[in-house]
PDB file of C-alpha atoms in Angstrom:
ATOM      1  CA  UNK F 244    -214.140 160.133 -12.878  1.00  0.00           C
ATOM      2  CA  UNK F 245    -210.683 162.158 -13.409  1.00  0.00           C
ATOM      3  CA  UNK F 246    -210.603 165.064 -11.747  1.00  0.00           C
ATOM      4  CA  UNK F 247    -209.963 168.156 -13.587  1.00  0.00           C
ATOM      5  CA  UNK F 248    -206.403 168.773 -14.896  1.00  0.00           C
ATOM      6  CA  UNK F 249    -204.545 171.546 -12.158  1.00  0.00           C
ATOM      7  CA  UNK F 250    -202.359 174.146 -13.417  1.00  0.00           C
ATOM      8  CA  UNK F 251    -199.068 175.443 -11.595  1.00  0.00           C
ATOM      9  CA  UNK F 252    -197.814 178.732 -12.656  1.00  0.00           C
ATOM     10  CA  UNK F 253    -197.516 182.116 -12.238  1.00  0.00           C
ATOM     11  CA  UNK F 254    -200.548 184.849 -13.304  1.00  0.00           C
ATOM     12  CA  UNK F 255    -199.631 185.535 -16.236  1.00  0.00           C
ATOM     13  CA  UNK F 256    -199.031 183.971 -19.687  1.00  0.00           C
ATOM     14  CA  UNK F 257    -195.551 182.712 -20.236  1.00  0.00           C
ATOM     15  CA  UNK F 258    -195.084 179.290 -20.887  1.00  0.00           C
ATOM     16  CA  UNK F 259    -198.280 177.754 -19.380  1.00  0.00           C
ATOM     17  CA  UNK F 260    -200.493 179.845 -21.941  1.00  0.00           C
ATOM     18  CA  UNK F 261    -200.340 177.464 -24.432  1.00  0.00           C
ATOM     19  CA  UNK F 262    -201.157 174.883 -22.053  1.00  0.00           C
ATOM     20  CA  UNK F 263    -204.696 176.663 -20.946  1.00  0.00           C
ATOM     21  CA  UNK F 264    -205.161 177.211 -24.902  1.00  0.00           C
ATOM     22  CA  UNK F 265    -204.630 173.728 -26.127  1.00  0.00           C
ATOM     23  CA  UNK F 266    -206.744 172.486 -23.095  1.00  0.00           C
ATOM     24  CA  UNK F 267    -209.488 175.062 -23.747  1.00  0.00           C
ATOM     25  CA  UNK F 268    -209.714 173.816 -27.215  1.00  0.00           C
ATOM     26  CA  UNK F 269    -209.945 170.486 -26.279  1.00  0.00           C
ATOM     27  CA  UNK F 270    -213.015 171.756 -24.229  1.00  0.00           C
ATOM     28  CA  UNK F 271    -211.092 170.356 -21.139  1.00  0.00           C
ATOM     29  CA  UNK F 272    -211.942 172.474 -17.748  1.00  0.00           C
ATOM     30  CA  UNK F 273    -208.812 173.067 -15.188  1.00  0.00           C
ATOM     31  CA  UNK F 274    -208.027 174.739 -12.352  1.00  0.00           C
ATOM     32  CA  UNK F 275    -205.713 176.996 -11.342  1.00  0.00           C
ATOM     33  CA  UNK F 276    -202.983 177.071  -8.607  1.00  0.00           C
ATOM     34  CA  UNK F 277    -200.901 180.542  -8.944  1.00  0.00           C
ATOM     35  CA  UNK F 278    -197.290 180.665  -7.446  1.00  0.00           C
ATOM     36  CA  UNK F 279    -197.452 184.305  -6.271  1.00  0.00           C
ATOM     37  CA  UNK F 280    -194.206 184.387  -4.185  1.00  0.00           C
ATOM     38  CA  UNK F 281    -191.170 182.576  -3.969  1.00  0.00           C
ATOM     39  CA  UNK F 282    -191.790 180.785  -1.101  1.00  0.00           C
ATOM     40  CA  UNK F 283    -195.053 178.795  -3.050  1.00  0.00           C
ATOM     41  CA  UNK F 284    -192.381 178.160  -5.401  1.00  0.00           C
ATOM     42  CA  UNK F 285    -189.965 176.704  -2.807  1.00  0.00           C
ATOM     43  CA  UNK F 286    -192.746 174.724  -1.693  1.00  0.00           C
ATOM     44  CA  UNK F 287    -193.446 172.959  -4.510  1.00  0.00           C
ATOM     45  CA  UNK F 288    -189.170 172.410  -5.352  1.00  0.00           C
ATOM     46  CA  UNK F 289    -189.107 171.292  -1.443  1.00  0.00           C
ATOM     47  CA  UNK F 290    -192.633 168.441  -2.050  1.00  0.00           C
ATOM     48  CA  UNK F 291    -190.781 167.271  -4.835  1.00  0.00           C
ATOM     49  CA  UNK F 292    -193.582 167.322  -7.249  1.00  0.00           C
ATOM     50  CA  UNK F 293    -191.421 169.329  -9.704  1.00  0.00           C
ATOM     51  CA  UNK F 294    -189.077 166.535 -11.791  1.00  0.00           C
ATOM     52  CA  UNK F 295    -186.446 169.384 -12.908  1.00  0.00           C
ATOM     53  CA  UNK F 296    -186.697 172.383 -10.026  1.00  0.00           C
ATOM     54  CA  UNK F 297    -189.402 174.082 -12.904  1.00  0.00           C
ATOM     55  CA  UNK F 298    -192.730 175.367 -13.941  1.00  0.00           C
ATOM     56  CA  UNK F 299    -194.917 174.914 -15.662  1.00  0.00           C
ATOM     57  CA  UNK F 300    -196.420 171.981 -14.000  1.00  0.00           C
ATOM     58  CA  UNK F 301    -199.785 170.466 -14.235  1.00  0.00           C
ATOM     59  CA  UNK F 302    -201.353 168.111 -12.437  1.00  0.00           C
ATOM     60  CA  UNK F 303    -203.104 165.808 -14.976  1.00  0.00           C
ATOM     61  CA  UNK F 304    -204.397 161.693 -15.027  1.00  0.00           C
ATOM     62  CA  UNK F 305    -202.300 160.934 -11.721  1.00  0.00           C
ATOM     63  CA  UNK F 306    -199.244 162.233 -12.778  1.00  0.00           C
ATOM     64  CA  UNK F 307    -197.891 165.974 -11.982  1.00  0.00           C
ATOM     65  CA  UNK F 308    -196.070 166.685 -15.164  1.00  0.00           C
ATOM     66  CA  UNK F 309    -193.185 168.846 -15.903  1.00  0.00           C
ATOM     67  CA  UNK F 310    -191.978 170.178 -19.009  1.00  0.00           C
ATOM     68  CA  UNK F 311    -193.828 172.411 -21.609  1.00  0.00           C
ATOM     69  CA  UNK F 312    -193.249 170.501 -24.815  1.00  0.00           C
ATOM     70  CA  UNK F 313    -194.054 167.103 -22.842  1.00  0.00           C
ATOM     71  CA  UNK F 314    -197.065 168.213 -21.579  1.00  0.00           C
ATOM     72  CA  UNK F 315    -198.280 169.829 -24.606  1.00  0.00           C
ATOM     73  CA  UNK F 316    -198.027 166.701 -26.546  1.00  0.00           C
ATOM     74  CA  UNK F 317    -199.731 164.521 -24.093  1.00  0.00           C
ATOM     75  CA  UNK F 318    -202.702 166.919 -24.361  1.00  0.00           C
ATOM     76  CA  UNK F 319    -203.026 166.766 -27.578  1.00  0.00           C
ATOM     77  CA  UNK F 320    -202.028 163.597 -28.646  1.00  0.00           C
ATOM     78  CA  UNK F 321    -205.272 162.743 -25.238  1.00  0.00           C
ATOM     79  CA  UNK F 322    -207.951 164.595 -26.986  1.00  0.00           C
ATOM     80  CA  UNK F 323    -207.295 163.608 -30.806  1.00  0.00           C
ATOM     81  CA  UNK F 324    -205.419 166.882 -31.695  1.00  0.00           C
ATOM     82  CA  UNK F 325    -202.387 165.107 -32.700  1.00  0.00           C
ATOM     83  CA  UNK F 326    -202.793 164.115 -36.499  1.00  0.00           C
ATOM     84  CA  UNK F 327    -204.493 160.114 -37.609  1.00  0.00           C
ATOM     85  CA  UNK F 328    -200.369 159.035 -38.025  1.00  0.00           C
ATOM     86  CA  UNK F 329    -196.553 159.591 -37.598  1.00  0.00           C
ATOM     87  CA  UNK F 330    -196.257 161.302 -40.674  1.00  0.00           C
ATOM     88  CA  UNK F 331    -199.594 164.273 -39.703  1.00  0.00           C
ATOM     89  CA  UNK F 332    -198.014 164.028 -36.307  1.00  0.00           C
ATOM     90  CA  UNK F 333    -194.336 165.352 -37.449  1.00  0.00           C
ATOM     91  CA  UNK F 334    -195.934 167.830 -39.568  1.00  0.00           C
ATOM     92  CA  UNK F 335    -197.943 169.231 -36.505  1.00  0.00           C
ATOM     93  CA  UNK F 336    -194.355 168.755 -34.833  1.00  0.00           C
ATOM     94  CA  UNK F 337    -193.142 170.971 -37.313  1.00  0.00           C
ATOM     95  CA  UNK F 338    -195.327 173.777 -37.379  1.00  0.00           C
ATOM     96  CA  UNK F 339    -195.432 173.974 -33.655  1.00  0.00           C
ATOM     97  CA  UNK F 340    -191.808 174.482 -33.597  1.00  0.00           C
ATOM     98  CA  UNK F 341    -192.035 177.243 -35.684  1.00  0.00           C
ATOM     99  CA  UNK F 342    -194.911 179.243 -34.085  1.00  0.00           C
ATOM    100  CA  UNK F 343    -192.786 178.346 -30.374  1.00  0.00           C
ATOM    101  CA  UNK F 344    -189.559 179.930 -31.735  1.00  0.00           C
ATOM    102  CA  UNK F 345    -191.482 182.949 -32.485  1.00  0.00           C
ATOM    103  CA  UNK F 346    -193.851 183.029 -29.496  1.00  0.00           C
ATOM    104  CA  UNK F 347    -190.830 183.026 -27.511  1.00  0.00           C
ATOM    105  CA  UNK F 348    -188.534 186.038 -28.555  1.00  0.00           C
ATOM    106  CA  UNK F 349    -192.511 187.626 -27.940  1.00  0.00           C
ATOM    107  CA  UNK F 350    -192.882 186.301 -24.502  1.00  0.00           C
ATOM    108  CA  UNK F 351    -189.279 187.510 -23.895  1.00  0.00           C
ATOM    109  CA  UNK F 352    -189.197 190.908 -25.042  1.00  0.00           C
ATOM    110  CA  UNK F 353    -191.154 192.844 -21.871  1.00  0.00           C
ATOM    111  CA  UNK F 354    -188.228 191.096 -19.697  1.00  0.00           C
ATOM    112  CA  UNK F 355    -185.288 192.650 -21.958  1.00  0.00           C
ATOM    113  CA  UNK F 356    -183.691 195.786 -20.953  1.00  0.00           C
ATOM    114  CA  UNK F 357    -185.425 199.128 -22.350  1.00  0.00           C
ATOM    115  CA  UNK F 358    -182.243 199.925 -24.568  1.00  0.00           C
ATOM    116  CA  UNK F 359    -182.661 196.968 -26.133  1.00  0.00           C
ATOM    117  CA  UNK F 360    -186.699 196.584 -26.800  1.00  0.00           C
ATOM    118  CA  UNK F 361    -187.277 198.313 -29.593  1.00  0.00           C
ATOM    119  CA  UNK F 362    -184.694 196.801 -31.319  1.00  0.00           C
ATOM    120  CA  UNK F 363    -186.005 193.274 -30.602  1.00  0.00           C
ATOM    121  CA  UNK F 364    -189.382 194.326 -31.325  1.00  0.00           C
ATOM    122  CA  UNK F 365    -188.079 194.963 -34.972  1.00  0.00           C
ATOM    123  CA  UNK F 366    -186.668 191.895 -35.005  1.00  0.00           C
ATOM    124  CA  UNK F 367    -189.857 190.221 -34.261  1.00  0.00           C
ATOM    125  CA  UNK F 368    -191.615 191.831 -36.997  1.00  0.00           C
ATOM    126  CA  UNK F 369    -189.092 191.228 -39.656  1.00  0.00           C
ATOM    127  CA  UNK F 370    -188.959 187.169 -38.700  1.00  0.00           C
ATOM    128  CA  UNK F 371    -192.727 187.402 -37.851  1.00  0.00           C
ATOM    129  CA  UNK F 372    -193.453 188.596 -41.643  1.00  0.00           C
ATOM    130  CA  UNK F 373    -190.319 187.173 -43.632  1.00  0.00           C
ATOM    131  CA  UNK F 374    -189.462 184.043 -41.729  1.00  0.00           C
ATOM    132  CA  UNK F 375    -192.846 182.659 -40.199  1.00  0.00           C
ATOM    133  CA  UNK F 376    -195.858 183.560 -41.358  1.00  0.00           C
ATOM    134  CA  UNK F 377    -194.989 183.079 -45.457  1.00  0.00           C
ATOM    135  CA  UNK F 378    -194.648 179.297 -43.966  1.00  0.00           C
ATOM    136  CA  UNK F 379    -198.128 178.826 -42.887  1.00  0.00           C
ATOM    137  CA  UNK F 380    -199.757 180.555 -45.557  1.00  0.00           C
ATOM    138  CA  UNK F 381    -197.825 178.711 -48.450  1.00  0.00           C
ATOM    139  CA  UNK F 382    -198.885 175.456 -46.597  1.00  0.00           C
ATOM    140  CA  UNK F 383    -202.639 176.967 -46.259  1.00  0.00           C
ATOM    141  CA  UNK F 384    -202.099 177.478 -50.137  1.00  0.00           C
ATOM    142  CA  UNK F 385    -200.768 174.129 -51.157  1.00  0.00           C
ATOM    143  CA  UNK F 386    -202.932 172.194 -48.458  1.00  0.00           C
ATOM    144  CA  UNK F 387    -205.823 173.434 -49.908  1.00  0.00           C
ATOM    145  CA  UNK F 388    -208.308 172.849 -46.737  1.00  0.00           C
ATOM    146  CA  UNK F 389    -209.221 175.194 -43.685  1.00  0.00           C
ATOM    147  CA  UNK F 390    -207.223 173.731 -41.156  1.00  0.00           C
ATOM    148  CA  UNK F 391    -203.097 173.039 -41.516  1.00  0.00           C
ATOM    149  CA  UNK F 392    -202.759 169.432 -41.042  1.00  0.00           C
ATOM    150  CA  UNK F 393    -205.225 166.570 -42.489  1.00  0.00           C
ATOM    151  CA  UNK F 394    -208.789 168.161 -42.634  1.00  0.00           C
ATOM    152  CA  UNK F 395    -209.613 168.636 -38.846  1.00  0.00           C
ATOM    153  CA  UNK F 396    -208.433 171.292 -35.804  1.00  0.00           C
ATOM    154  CA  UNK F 397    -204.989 170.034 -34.786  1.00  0.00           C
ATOM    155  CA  UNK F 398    -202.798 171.392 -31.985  1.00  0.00           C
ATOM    156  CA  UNK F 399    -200.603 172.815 -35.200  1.00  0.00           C
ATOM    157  CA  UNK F 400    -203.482 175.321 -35.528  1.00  0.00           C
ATOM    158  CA  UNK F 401    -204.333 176.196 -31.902  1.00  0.00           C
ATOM    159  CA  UNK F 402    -200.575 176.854 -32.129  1.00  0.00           C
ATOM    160  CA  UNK F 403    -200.613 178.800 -34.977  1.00  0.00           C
ATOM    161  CA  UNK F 404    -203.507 181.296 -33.731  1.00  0.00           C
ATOM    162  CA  UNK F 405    -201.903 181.870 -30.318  1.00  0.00           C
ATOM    163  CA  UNK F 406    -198.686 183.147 -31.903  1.00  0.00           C
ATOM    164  CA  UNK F 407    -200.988 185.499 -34.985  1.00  0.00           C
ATOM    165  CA  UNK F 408    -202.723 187.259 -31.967  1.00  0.00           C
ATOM    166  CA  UNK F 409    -199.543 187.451 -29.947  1.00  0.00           C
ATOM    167  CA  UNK F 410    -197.972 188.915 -33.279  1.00  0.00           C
ATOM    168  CA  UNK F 411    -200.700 190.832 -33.552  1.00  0.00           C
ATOM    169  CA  UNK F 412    -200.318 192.367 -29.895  1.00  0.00           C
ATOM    170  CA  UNK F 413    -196.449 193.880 -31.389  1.00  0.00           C
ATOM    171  CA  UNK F 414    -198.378 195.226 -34.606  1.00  0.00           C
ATOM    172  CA  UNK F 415    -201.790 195.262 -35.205  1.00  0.00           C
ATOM    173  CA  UNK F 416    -201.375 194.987 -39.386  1.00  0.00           C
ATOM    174  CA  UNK F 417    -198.968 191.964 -39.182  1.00  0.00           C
ATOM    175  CA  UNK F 418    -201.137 189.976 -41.639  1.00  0.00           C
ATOM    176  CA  UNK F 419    -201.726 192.492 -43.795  1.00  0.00           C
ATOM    177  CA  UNK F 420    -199.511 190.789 -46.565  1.00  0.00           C
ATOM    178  CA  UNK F 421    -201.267 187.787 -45.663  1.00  0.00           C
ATOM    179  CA  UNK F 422    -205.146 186.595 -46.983  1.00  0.00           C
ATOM    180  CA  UNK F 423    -204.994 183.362 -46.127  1.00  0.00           C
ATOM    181  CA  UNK F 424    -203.717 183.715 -42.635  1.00  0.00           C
ATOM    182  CA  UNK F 425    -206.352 186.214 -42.198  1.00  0.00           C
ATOM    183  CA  UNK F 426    -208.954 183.743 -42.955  1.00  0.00           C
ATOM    184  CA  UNK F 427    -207.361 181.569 -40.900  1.00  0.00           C
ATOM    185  CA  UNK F 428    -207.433 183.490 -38.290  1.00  0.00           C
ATOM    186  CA  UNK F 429    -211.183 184.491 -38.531  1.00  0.00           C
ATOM    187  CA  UNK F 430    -212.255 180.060 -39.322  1.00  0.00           C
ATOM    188  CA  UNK F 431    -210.472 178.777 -36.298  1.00  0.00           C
ATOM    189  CA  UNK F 432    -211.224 182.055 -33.591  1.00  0.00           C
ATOM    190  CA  UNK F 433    -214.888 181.039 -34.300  1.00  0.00           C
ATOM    191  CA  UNK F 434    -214.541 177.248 -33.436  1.00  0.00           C
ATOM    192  CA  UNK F 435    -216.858 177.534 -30.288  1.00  0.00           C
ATOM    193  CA  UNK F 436    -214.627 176.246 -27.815  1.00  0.00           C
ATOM    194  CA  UNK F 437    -211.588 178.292 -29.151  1.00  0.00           C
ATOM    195  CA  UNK F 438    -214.214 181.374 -29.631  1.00  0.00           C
ATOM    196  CA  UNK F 439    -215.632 180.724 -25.782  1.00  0.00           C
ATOM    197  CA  UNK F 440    -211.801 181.003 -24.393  1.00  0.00           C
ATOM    198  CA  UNK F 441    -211.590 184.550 -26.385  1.00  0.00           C
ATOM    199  CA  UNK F 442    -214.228 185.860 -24.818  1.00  0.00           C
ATOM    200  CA  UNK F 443    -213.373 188.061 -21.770  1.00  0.00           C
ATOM    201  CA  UNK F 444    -213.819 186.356 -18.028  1.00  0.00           C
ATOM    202  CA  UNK F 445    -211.868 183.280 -19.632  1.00  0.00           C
ATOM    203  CA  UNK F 446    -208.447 181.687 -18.291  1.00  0.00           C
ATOM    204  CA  UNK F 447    -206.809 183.034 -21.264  1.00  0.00           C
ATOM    205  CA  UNK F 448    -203.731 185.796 -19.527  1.00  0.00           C
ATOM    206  CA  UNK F 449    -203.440 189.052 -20.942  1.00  0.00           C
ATOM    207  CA  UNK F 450    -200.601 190.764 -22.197  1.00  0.00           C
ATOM    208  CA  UNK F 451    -197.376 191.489 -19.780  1.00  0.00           C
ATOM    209  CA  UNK F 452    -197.188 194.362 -18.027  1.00  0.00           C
ATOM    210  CA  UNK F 453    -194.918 195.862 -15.604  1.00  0.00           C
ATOM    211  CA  UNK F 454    -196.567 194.584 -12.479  1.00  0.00           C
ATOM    212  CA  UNK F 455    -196.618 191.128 -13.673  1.00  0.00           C
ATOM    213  CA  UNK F 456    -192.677 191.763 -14.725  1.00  0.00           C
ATOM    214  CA  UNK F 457    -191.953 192.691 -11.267  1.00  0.00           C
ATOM    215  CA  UNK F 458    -193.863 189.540  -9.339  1.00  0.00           C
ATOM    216  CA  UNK F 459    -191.920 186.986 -11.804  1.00  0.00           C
ATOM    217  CA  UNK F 460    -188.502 188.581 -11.403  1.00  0.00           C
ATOM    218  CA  UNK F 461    -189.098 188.301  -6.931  1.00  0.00           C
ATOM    219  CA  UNK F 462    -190.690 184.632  -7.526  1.00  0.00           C
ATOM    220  CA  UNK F 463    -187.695 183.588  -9.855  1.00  0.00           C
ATOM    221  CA  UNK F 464    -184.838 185.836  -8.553  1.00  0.00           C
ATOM    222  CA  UNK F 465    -184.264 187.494 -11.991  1.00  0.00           C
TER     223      UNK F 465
END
C-alpha cells in the first residue's frame, strides 16, 4: 500500500492550492511538509529532491515531483479526472488554462506594490467578468449538462470553482451577470468530497495576508 501523497510548500495557498484541491476531490488524503524558513528551503535545493531549484513539490507513487502543471495532470489523469479521450482531455486542457491565467494575476496581486493594487484589482474584475467567466458559462450553455467536460466531475471543473471563489474573494457579486455559473457553483461545492474540503478545519489555505506576505518574501528572498 502507497503511502499517502506529501506536500512541499509554504502555508499558504499559492501554487500548491490547486494541488490540495484536485487531490481533495479525488478523495486522496496527504500530508503536509511546510517550508517555513529559508534554510528548509535550502535543504531541500541542497538533497536534490527538487528537479528545477522550485516548489511546489510533492512526494507522490515513488517519485518527488516538480512542476505545477506536471503534477496537476498526473493527478488527475491517476484518479479518472482527465476526460474518456484526447479530444475531452484538450478541452479540460483548455479550460484549465484559462481559469490558471486568471487565478494567477489573483494569487499575485497581495505581492504587488500598494500604488499599484487597486489598479490590478480592476483589472481582475474587468478580465474576470469580460474575458473569463462569459467562456464557461457559454460552454455550460451549449454543453447542456452539469459538469463542463463529458457528463462527469473533471479537473476542468475543480479548476473552474477554485478560481469563482478566488474571484469571489476580490468581489463578492462577480457572478452576478452569470446564472449558470452560479449554479455551477452551488452543483459542484456540494459534491461531498469537494463540499468536505470547504468545510472549515480542512487543508484548503485561506486568503493572503500580510503575515503570510512577509514569511514568503524571507523564504524566497523577494
Amino acid at each position: 500500500m502507497a503511502g499517502k501523497p506529501k506536500l512541499h510548500y509554504t502555508k499558504g495557498r499559492g501554487k500548491m492550492e490547486s494541488i490540495r484541491w484536485l487531490l481533495a476531490a479525488a478523495g486522496v488524503e496527504f500530508e503536509e511538509e511546510f517550508i517555513e524558513t529559508k534554510e528548509d528551503l535550502e535543504k531541500l535545493c541542497n538533497d536534490g529532491v527538487l528537479m528545477f531549484q522550485q516548489v511546489p513539490m510533492v512526494e507522490i507513487d515513488g517519485m518527488k515531483m516538480v512542476q505545477t502543471r506536471a503534477i496537476l495532470s498526473y493527478i488527475a489523469a491517476k484518479y479518472n479526472l482527465y476526460g474518456k479521450d484526447l479530444k475531452e482531455r484538450a478541452w479540460i486542457d483548455m479550460y484549465v488554462e484559462g481559469t490558471t491565467d486568471l487565478m494567477g494575476m489573483i494569487m499575485y496581486l497581495p505581492f504587488q506594490p500598494a500604488d499599484t493594487k487597486e489598479k490590478n484589482l480592476a483589472l481582475i474584475i474587468e478580465r474576470a467578468t469580460n474575458r473569463y467567466f462569459p467562456v464557461y458559462e457559454k460552454a455550460l450553455k451549449a454543453h447542456g449538462h452539469d459538469y463542463l467536460v463529458g457528463n462527469k466531475l473533471s479537473w476542468a471543473d475543480i479548476h473552474l470553482l477554485e478560481a469563482i471563489l478566488m474571484a469571489e474573494e476580490c468581489k463578492p457579486d462577480i457572478l452576478s451577470a452569470f446564472p449558470l455559473l452560479q449554479a455551477f457553483k452551488g452543483r459542484i461545492s456540494n459534491v461531498p468530497t469537494i463540499k468536505k474540503f470547504l468545510q472549515p478545519g480542512s487543508q484548503r489555505k485561506p486568503p493572503t495576508d500580510e503575515k503570510f506576505i512577509a514569511v514568503v518574501r524571507k523564504i524566497f528572498n523577494i
